Tab-separated table of C-alpha atoms in Angstrom:
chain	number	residue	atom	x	y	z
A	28	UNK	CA	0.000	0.000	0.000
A	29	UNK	CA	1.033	3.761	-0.544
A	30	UNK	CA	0.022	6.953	0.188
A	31	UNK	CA	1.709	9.703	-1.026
A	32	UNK	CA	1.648	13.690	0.444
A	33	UNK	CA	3.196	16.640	-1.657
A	34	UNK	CA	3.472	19.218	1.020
A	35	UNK	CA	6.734	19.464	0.829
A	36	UNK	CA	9.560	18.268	-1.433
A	37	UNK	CA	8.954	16.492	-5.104
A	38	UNK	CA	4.923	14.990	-5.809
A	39	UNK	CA	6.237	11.746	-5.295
A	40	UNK	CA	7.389	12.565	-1.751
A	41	UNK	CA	6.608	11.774	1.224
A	42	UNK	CA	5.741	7.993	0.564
A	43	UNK	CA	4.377	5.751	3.214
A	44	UNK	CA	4.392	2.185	2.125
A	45	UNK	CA	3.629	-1.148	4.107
A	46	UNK	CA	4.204	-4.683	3.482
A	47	UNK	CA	3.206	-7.813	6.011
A	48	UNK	CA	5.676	-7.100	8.606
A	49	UNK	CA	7.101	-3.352	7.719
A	50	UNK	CA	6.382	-0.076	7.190
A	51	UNK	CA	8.387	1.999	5.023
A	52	UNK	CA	8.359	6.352	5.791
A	53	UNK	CA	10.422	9.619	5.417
A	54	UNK	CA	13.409	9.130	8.274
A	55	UNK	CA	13.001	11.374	11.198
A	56	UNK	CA	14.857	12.594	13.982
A	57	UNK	CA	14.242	10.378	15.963
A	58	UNK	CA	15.270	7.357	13.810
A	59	UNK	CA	18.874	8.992	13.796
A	60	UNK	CA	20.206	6.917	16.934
A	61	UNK	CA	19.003	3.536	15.092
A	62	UNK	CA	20.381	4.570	11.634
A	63	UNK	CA	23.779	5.329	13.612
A	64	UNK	CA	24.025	1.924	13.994
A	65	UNK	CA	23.721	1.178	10.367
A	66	UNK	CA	26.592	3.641	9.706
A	67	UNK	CA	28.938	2.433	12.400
A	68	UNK	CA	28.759	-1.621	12.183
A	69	UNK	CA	31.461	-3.077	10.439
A	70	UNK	CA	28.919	-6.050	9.441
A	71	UNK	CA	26.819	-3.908	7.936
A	72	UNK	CA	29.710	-1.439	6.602
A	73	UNK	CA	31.867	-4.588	5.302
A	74	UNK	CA	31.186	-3.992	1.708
A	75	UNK	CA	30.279	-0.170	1.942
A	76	UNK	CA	33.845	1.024	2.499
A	77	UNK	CA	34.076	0.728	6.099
A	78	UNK	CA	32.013	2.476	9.134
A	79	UNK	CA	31.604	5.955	8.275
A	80	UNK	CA	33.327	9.070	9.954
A	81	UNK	CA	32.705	11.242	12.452
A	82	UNK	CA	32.473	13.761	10.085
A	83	UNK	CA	30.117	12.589	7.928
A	84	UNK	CA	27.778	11.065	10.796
A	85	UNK	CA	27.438	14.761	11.764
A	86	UNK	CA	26.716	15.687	8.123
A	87	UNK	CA	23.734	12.777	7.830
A	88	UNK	CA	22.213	13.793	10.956
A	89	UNK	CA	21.389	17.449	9.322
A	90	UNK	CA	20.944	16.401	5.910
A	91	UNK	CA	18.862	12.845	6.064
A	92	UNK	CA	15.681	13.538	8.260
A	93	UNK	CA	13.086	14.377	5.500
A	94	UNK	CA	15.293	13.935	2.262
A	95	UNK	CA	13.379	12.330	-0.588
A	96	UNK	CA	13.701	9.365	-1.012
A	97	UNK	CA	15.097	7.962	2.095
A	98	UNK	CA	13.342	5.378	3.521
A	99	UNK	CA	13.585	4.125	7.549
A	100	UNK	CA	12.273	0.724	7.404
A	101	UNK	CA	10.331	-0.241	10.622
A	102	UNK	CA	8.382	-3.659	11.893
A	103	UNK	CA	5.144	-3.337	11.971
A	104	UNK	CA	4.263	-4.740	15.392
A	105	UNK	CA	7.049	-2.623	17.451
A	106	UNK	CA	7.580	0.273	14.868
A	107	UNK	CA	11.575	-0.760	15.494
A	108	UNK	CA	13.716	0.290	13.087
A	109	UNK	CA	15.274	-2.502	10.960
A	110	UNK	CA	17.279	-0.544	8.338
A	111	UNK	CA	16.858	1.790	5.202
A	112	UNK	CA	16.233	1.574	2.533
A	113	UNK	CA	16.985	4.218	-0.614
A	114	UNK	CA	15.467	5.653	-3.849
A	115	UNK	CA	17.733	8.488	-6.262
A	116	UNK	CA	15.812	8.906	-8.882
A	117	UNK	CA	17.905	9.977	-12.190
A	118	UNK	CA	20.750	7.962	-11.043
A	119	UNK	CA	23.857	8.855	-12.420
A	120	UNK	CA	24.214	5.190	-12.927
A	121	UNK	CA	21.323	5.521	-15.787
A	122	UNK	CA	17.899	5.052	-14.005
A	123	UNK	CA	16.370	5.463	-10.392
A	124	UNK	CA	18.561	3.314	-8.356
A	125	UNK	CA	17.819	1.755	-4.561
A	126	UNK	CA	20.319	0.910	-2.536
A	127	UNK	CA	20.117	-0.326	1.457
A	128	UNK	CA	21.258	-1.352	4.498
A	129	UNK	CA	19.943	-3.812	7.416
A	130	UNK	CA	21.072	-3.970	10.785
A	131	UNK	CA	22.515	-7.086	11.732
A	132	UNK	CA	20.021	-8.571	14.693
A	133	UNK	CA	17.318	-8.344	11.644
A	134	UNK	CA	19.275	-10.428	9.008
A	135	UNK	CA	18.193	-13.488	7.928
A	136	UNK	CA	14.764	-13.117	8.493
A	137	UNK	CA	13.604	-12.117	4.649
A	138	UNK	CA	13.335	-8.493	5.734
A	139	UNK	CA	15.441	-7.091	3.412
A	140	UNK	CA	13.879	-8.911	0.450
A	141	UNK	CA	10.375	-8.095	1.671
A	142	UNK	CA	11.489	-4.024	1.645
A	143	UNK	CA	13.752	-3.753	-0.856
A	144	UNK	CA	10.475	-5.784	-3.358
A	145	UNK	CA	8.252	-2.864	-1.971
A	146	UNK	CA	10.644	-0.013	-2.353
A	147	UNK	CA	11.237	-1.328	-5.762
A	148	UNK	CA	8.067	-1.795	-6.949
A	149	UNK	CA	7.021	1.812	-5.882
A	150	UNK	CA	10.124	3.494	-7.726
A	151	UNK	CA	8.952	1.617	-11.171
A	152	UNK	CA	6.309	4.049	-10.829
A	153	UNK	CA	7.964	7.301	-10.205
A	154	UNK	CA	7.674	10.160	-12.840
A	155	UNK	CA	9.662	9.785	-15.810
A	156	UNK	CA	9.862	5.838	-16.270
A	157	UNK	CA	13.559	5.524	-15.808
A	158	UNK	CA	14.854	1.993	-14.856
A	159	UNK	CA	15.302	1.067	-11.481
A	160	UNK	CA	18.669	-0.145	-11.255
A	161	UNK	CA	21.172	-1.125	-7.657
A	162	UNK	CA	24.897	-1.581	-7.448
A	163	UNK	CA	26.638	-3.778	-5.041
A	164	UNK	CA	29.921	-5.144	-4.424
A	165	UNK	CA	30.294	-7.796	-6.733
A	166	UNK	CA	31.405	-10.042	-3.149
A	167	UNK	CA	28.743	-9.209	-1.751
A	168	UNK	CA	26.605	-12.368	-2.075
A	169	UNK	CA	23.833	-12.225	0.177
A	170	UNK	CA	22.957	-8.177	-1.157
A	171	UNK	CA	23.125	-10.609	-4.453
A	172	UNK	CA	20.951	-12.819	-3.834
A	173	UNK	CA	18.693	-10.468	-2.707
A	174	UNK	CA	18.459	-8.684	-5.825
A	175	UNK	CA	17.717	-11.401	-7.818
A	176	UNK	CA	15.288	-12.898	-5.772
A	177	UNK	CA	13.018	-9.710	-6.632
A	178	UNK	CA	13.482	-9.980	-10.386
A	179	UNK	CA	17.198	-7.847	-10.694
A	180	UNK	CA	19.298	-9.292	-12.876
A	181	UNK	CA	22.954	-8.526	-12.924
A	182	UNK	CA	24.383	-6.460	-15.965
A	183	UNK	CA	27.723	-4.609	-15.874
A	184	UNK	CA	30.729	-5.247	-13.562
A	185	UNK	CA	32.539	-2.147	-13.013
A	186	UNK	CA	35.275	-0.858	-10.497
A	187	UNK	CA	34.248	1.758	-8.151
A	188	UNK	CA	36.141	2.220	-4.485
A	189	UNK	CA	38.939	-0.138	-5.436
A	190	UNK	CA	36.652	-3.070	-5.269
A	191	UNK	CA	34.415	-4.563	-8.445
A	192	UNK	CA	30.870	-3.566	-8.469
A	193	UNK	CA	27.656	-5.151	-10.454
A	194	UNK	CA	25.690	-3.535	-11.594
A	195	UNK	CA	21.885	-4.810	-11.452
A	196	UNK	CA	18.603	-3.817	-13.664
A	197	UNK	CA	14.701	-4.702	-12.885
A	198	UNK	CA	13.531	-6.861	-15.334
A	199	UNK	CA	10.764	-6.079	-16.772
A	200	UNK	CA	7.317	-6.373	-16.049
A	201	UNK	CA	6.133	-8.775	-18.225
A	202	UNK	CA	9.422	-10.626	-17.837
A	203	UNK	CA	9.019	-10.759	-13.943
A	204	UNK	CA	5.514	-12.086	-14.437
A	205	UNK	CA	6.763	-14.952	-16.310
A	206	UNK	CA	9.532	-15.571	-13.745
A	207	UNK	CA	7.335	-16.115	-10.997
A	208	UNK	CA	4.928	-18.140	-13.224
A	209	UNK	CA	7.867	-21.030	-13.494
């Protein structure tokens, strides 16, 4: 389901969206302390270039509450925050791309999959029809996995950070119908 509010920011923003077990909203202040976490684990920072700075922590707490597009992913039942998840629409990677991050106590519980499918399926409908596209560390297995369990199928390997990268495109409607269908 999703609702969406143009009071402030682009038409498509604020988005509310719920699945089974989460709900998906604009990050607020007071989901900072949780999303800290996501930025300081080295679990969840293992692929991402390490835990990020000081610096830059300081930065993301006055820049993320509100911005478009950024999604803090809650259960349902407790409203705890499980992760985020992203949408940039026009990309510079050539579509609207998602990217996210989970914190470890919630892994392995088809959480991820279950948001990242929803966040997905909403940004096929933004404005402009661009591609929905994600990037991830080609060593990166399980974010892998992930992806192509909700219909992404990997395209391009580049290098970006030192480290190869794929690069992974929604397949298309029709095509993910058929998928699932098998």
């Amino acid at each position: 389901m999703v609702s969406n509010s143009s009071a402030q920011g682009p038409a498509w923003w604020p988005a509310f969206l719920e699945t089974p077990r989460l709900t998906l909203g604009p990050v607020t202040a007071e989901d900072l302390p949780s999303i800290e976490h996501l930025w300081r684990d080295e679990r969840v920072r293992r692929f991402l270039g390490g835990p990020v700075t000081e610096d830059k922590i300081a930065v993301r707490h006055r820049r993320l509450p509100g911005t478009p597009g950024a999604f803090a992913v809650k259960d349902r039942p407790k409203a705890q925050l499980v992760g985020m998840v992203t949408i940039e629409p026009d990309s510079p990677r050539g579509g609207t791309e998602v990217s996210y991050t989970f914190l470890p106590e919630w892994w392995g519980r088809g959480l991820g999959r279950e948001a990242v499918a929803a966040a997905v399926e909403w940004a096929r409908d933004l404005p402009g029809g661009n591609p929905v596209v994600a990037v991830t560390q080609s060593a990166n297995t399980g974010s892998r996995r992930l992806l192509e369990a909700i219909g992404m199928v990997a395209g391009a390997e580049v290098v970006e950070y030192g480290e190869p990268q794929t690069v992974y495109r929604l397949l298309s409607p029709a095509h993910m119908r058929q998928k699932s269908n098998t």
